[in-house]
Amino acid sequence: MTNLPHPDPSTPETNRPLDAGMEGSGDGQELYPEHHRLDRRPRWAALAISGLAGAVTVTLLNEGARRALLHAPRMDVIGERALAGTLDAVGVKPPRGQALYGWTMAADIVSNALYYGLVGLGSREAALARGAGLGLAAGVGAVVLPEPMGLGRQPGARNPRTPLLTTAWYLAGGLAAAATYRRLTRAP
């Protein structure tokens, strides 16, 4: 058994509680400097809340616009087709009508929240760039992928405004997730 040096109880570095920063080596040196820490909220909570902010933004834009604009993005229709096809493929009878719509909205919120939560993986300073990248990737994917995946086109997709708005909604979701993450992780 090695004899470890006992810290001098009169120094402020050794008298502070262990939860005040990361544990040190006992010699007053912290393993991780204070500026590397986020605030006191757990990181997973910031990721989850940020992802949810992005998902809710996309859903509100899509649902609000489809009620107000001609040729608005109809990602809800693509989502319903995807959910019904997936359930059918695993031998489960898919719901119909409002039930299918409700299940689709729930699945969209969960999957988009998980996706937009990725905005917090990396430095806080680059969160806006990551949010924009995630949003643009999701928007372009939502425009380009449904037809090759066998989900058909979204209603109104022939109008050039529809793909642009689809991409804009997902970009807004990425930026909302990034802004939320930056707000939640700013220094106290």
PDB file of N, CA and C in Angstrom, residues 133-187:
ATOM      1  N   GLY A 133     -26.407  22.033 -40.648  1.00  0.00           N
ATOM      2  CA  GLY A 133     -26.068  20.853 -41.438  1.00  0.00           C
ATOM      3  C   GLY A 133     -27.071  19.730 -41.261  1.00  0.00           C
ATOM      4  N   LEU A 134     -27.466  19.482 -40.020  1.00  0.00           N
ATOM      5  CA  LEU A 134     -28.470  18.447 -39.763  1.00  0.00           C
ATOM      6  C   LEU A 134     -29.796  18.802 -40.423  1.00  0.00           C
ATOM      7  N   GLY A 135     -30.195  20.060 -40.310  1.00  0.00           N
ATOM      8  CA  GLY A 135     -31.459  20.493 -40.900  1.00  0.00           C
ATOM      9  C   GLY A 135     -31.459  20.383 -42.412  1.00  0.00           C
ATOM     10  N   LEU A 136     -30.369  20.841 -43.042  1.00  0.00           N
ATOM     11  CA  LEU A 136     -30.291  20.754 -44.496  1.00  0.00           C
ATOM     12  C   LEU A 136     -30.265  19.300 -44.964  1.00  0.00           C
ATOM     13  N   ALA A 137     -29.525  18.454 -44.265  1.00  0.00           N
ATOM     14  CA  ALA A 137     -29.468  17.040 -44.640  1.00  0.00           C
ATOM     15  C   ALA A 137     -30.851  16.393 -44.531  1.00  0.00           C
ATOM     16  N   ALA A 138     -31.564  16.687 -43.452  1.00  0.00           N
ATOM     17  CA  ALA A 138     -32.905  16.121 -43.275  1.00  0.00           C
ATOM     18  C   ALA A 138     -33.864  16.663 -44.329  1.00  0.00           C
ATOM     19  N   GLY A 139     -33.768  17.957 -44.628  1.00  0.00           N
ATOM     20  CA  GLY A 139     -34.651  18.566 -45.618  1.00  0.00           C
ATOM     21  C   GLY A 139     -34.430  18.009 -47.008  1.00  0.00           C
ATOM     22  N   VAL A 140     -33.179  17.903 -47.414  1.00  0.00           N
ATOM     23  CA  VAL A 140     -32.872  17.342 -48.732  1.00  0.00           C
ATOM     24  C   VAL A 140     -33.291  15.871 -48.772  1.00  0.00           C
ATOM     25  N   GLY A 141     -33.040  15.147 -47.686  1.00  0.00           N
ATOM     26  CA  GLY A 141     -33.471  13.751 -47.629  1.00  0.00           C
ATOM     27  C   GLY A 141     -34.980  13.606 -47.726  1.00  0.00           C
ATOM     28  N   ALA A 142     -35.700  14.502 -47.076  1.00  0.00           N
ATOM     29  CA  ALA A 142     -37.167  14.448 -47.115  1.00  0.00           C
ATOM     30  C   ALA A 142     -37.704  14.751 -48.506  1.00  0.00           C
ATOM     31  N   VAL A 143     -36.965  15.512 -49.290  1.00  0.00           N
ATOM     32  CA  VAL A 143     -37.382  15.834 -50.654  1.00  0.00           C
ATOM     33  C   VAL A 143     -36.998  14.709 -51.620  1.00  0.00           C
ATOM     34  N   VAL A 144     -35.801  14.179 -51.479  1.00  0.00           N
ATOM     35  CA  VAL A 144     -35.236  13.254 -52.459  1.00  0.00           C
ATOM     36  C   VAL A 144     -35.562  11.783 -52.181  1.00  0.00           C
ATOM     37  N   LEU A 145     -35.622  11.361 -50.928  1.00  0.00           N
ATOM     38  CA  LEU A 145     -35.687   9.936 -50.608  1.00  0.00           C
ATOM     39  C   LEU A 145     -37.052   9.243 -50.652  1.00  0.00           C
ATOM     40  N   PRO A 146     -38.167   9.911 -50.414  1.00  0.00           N
ATOM     41  CA  PRO A 146     -39.423   9.160 -50.364  1.00  0.00           C
ATOM     42  C   PRO A 146     -39.728   8.328 -51.609  1.00  0.00           C
ATOM     43  N   GLU A 147     -39.539   8.882 -52.784  1.00  0.00           N
ATOM     44  CA  GLU A 147     -39.867   8.136 -53.999  1.00  0.00           C
ATOM     45  C   GLU A 147     -38.974   6.902 -54.174  1.00  0.00           C
ATOM     46  N   PRO A 148     -37.638   7.007 -54.044  1.00  0.00           N
ATOM     47  CA  PRO A 148     -36.806   5.803 -54.156  1.00  0.00           C
ATOM     48  C   PRO A 148     -37.087   4.760 -53.061  1.00  0.00           C
ATOM     49  N   MET A 149     -37.618   5.219 -51.925  1.00  0.00           N
ATOM     50  CA  MET A 149     -37.940   4.290 -50.829  1.00  0.00           C
ATOM     51  C   MET A 149     -39.313   3.648 -51.009  1.00  0.00           C
ATOM     52  N   GLY A 150     -39.984   3.973 -52.091  1.00  0.00           N
ATOM     53  CA  GLY A 150     -41.298   3.387 -52.348  1.00  0.00           C
ATOM     54  C   GLY A 150     -42.436   4.080 -51.629  1.00  0.00           C
ATOM     55  N   LEU A 151     -42.228   5.297 -51.177  1.00  0.00           N
ATOM     56  CA  LEU A 151     -43.258   6.033 -50.445  1.00  0.00           C
ATOM     57  C   LEU A 151     -44.004   7.019 -51.342  1.00  0.00           C
ATOM     58  N   GLY A 152     -43.646   7.077 -52.605  1.00  0.00           N
ATOM     59  CA  GLY A 152     -44.298   7.991 -53.535  1.00  0.00           C
ATOM     60  C   GLY A 152     -43.871   9.430 -53.296  1.00  0.00           C
ATOM     61  N   ARG A 153     -44.514  10.314 -54.026  1.00  0.00           N
ATOM     62  CA  ARG A 153     -44.254  11.758 -53.860  1.00  0.00           C
ATOM     63  C   ARG A 153     -45.221  12.329 -52.849  1.00  0.00           C
ATOM     64  N   GLN A 154     -44.787  13.415 -52.222  1.00  0.00           N
ATOM     65  CA  GLN A 154     -45.735  14.107 -51.359  1.00  0.00           C
ATOM     66  C   GLN A 154     -46.698  14.897 -52.227  1.00  0.00           C
ATOM     67  N   PRO A 155     -47.930  15.046 -51.783  1.00  0.00           N
ATOM     68  CA  PRO A 155     -48.884  15.834 -52.560  1.00  0.00           C
ATOM     69  C   PRO A 155     -48.332  17.237 -52.824  1.00  0.00           C
ATOM     70  N   GLY A 156     -48.457  17.704 -54.042  1.00  0.00           N
ATOM     71  CA  GLY A 156     -47.988  19.039 -54.397  1.00  0.00           C
ATOM     72  C   GLY A 156     -46.513  19.128 -54.692  1.00  0.00           C
ATOM     73  N   ALA A 157     -45.821  17.980 -54.752  1.00  0.00           N
ATOM     74  CA  ALA A 157     -44.366  17.989 -54.924  1.00  0.00           C
ATOM     75  C   ALA A 157     -43.928  18.541 -56.272  1.00  0.00           C
ATOM     76  N   ARG A 158     -44.822  18.593 -57.235  1.00  0.00           N
ATOM     77  CA  ARG A 158     -44.441  19.123 -58.551  1.00  0.00           C
ATOM     78  C   ARG A 158     -44.273  20.638 -58.528  1.00  0.00           C
ATOM     79  N   ASN A 159     -44.889  21.297 -57.570  1.00  0.00           N
ATOM     80  CA  ASN A 159     -44.723  22.742 -57.436  1.00  0.00           C
ATOM     81  C   ASN A 159     -43.337  23.006 -56.846  1.00  0.00           C
ATOM     82  N   PRO A 160     -42.535  23.894 -57.454  1.00  0.00           N
ATOM     83  CA  PRO A 160     -41.165  24.119 -56.957  1.00  0.00           C
ATOM     84  C   PRO A 160     -41.111  24.665 -55.530  1.00  0.00           C
ATOM     85  N   ARG A 161     -42.193  25.280 -55.073  1.00  0.00           N
ATOM     86  CA  ARG A 161     -42.202  25.829 -53.718  1.00  0.00           C
ATOM     87  C   ARG A 161     -42.209  24.716 -52.668  1.00  0.00           C
ATOM     88  N   THR A 162     -42.829  23.583 -52.956  1.00  0.00           N
ATOM     89  CA  THR A 162     -42.974  22.513 -51.965  1.00  0.00           C
ATOM     90  C   THR A 162     -41.624  21.959 -51.496  1.00  0.00           C
ATOM     91  N   PRO A 163     -40.704  21.581 -52.399  1.00  0.00           N
ATOM     92  CA  PRO A 163     -39.410  21.093 -51.912  1.00  0.00           C
ATOM     93  C   PRO A 163     -38.606  22.160 -51.167  1.00  0.00           C
ATOM     94  N   LEU A 164     -38.729  23.408 -51.607  1.00  0.00           N
ATOM     95  CA  LEU A 164     -38.010  24.482 -50.912  1.00  0.00           C
ATOM     96  C   LEU A 164     -38.535  24.665 -49.494  1.00  0.00           C
ATOM     97  N   LEU A 165     -39.853  24.643 -49.337  1.00  0.00           N
ATOM     98  CA  LEU A 165     -40.433  24.780 -47.995  1.00  0.00           C
ATOM     99  C   LEU A 165     -40.103  23.572 -47.125  1.00  0.00           C
ATOM    100  N   THR A 166     -40.117  22.382 -47.715  1.00  0.00           N
ATOM    101  CA  THR A 166     -39.762  21.181 -46.953  1.00  0.00           C
ATOM    102  C   THR A 166     -38.364  21.326 -46.381  1.00  0.00           C
ATOM    103  N   THR A 167     -37.420  21.726 -47.225  1.00  0.00           N
ATOM    104  CA  THR A 167     -36.038  21.908 -46.779  1.00  0.00           C
ATOM    105  C   THR A 167     -35.957  23.019 -45.728  1.00  0.00           C
ATOM    106  N   ALA A 168     -36.703  24.083 -45.937  1.00  0.00           N
ATOM    107  CA  ALA A 168     -36.692  25.205 -44.979  1.00  0.00           C
ATOM    108  C   ALA A 168     -37.219  24.778 -43.616  1.00  0.00           C
ATOM    109  N   TRP A 169     -38.271  23.942 -43.577  1.00  0.00           N
ATOM    110  CA  TRP A 169     -38.829  23.498 -42.290  1.00  0.00           C
ATOM    111  C   TRP A 169     -37.767  22.715 -41.504  1.00  0.00           C
ATOM    112  N   TYR A 170     -37.088  21.788 -42.185  1.00  0.00           N
ATOM    113  CA  TYR A 170     -36.081  20.985 -41.491  1.00  0.00           C
ATOM    114  C   TYR A 170     -34.870  21.818 -41.094  1.00  0.00           C
ATOM    115  N   LEU A 171     -34.496  22.776 -41.931  1.00  0.00           N
ATOM    116  CA  LEU A 171     -33.415  23.690 -41.560  1.00  0.00           C
ATOM    117  C   LEU A 171     -33.806  24.480 -40.314  1.00  0.00           C
ATOM    118  N   ALA A 172     -35.035  24.966 -40.262  1.00  0.00           N
ATOM    119  CA  ALA A 172     -35.516  25.694 -39.075  1.00  0.00           C
ATOM    120  C   ALA A 172     -35.468  24.798 -37.837  1.00  0.00           C
ATOM    121  N   GLY A 173     -35.808  23.535 -38.002  1.00  0.00           N
ATOM    122  CA  GLY A 173     -35.724  22.602 -36.877  1.00  0.00           C
ATOM    123  C   GLY A 173     -34.299  22.441 -36.375  1.00  0.00           C
ATOM    124  N   GLY A 174     -33.352  22.332 -37.291  1.00  0.00           N
ATOM    125  CA  GLY A 174     -31.948  22.215 -36.899  1.00  0.00           C
ATOM    126  C   GLY A 174     -31.441  23.454 -36.189  1.00  0.00           C
ATOM    127  N   LEU A 175     -31.833  24.611 -36.682  1.00  0.00           N
ATOM    128  CA  LEU A 175     -31.403  25.861 -36.047  1.00  0.00           C
ATOM    129  C   LEU A 175     -32.064  26.049 -34.684  1.00  0.00           C
ATOM    130  N   ALA A 176     -33.323  25.640 -34.559  1.00  0.00           N
ATOM    131  CA  ALA A 176     -34.002  25.719 -33.258  1.00  0.00           C
ATOM    132  C   ALA A 176     -33.336  24.793 -32.251  1.00  0.00           C
ATOM    133  N   ALA A 177     -32.972  23.597 -32.688  1.00  0.00           N
ATOM    134  CA  ALA A 177     -32.280  22.655 -31.799  1.00  0.00           C
ATOM    135  C   ALA A 177     -30.940  23.227 -31.360  1.00  0.00           C
ATOM    136  N   ALA A 178     -30.203  23.811 -32.301  1.00  0.00           N
ATOM    137  CA  ALA A 178     -28.892  24.382 -31.984  1.00  0.00           C
ATOM    138  C   ALA A 178     -29.013  25.565 -31.025  1.00  0.00           C
ATOM    139  N   ALA A 179     -29.963  26.445 -31.287  1.00  0.00           N
ATOM    140  CA  ALA A 179     -30.142  27.610 -30.415  1.00  0.00           C
ATOM    141  C   ALA A 179     -30.535  27.171 -29.006  1.00  0.00           C
ATOM    142  N   THR A 180     -31.395  26.164 -28.924  1.00  0.00           N
ATOM    143  CA  THR A 180     -31.799  25.647 -27.616  1.00  0.00           C
ATOM    144  C   THR A 180     -30.610  25.035 -26.895  1.00  0.00           C
ATOM    145  N   TYR A 181     -29.821  24.255 -27.610  1.00  0.00           N
ATOM    146  CA  TYR A 181     -28.638  23.625 -26.998  1.00  0.00           C
ATOM    147  C   TYR A 181     -27.666  24.694 -26.489  1.00  0.00           C
ATOM    148  N   ARG A 182     -27.418  25.705 -27.283  1.00  0.00           N
ATOM    149  CA  ARG A 182     -26.503  26.762 -26.853  1.00  0.00           C
ATOM    150  C   ARG A 182     -27.038  27.502 -25.636  1.00  0.00           C
ATOM    151  N   ARG A 183     -28.327  27.712 -25.604  1.00  0.00           N
ATOM    152  CA  ARG A 183     -28.953  28.389 -24.443  1.00  0.00           C
ATOM    153  C   ARG A 183     -28.833  27.543 -23.189  1.00  0.00           C
ATOM    154  N   LEU A 184     -29.062  26.251 -23.333  1.00  0.00           N
ATOM    155  CA  LEU A 184     -29.014  25.352 -22.172  1.00  0.00           C
ATOM    156  C   LEU A 184     -27.612  25.107 -21.650  1.00  0.00           C
ATOM    157  N   THR A 185     -26.618  25.260 -22.498  1.00  0.00           N
ATOM    158  CA  THR A 185     -25.253  24.923 -22.092  1.00  0.00           C
ATOM    159  C   THR A 185     -24.362  26.142 -21.903  1.00  0.00           C
ATOM    160  N   ARG A 186     -24.941  27.322 -21.866  1.00  0.00           N
ATOM    161  CA  ARG A 186     -24.106  28.501 -21.651  1.00  0.00           C
ATOM    162  C   ARG A 186     -23.579  28.488 -20.225  1.00  0.00           C
ATOM    163  N   ALA A 187     -22.501  29.193 -20.021  1.00  0.00           N
ATOM    164  CA  ALA A 187     -21.877  29.242 -18.703  1.00  0.00           C
ATOM    165  C   ALA A 187     -22.835  29.865 -17.700  1.00  0.00           C
TER     166      ALA A 187
END
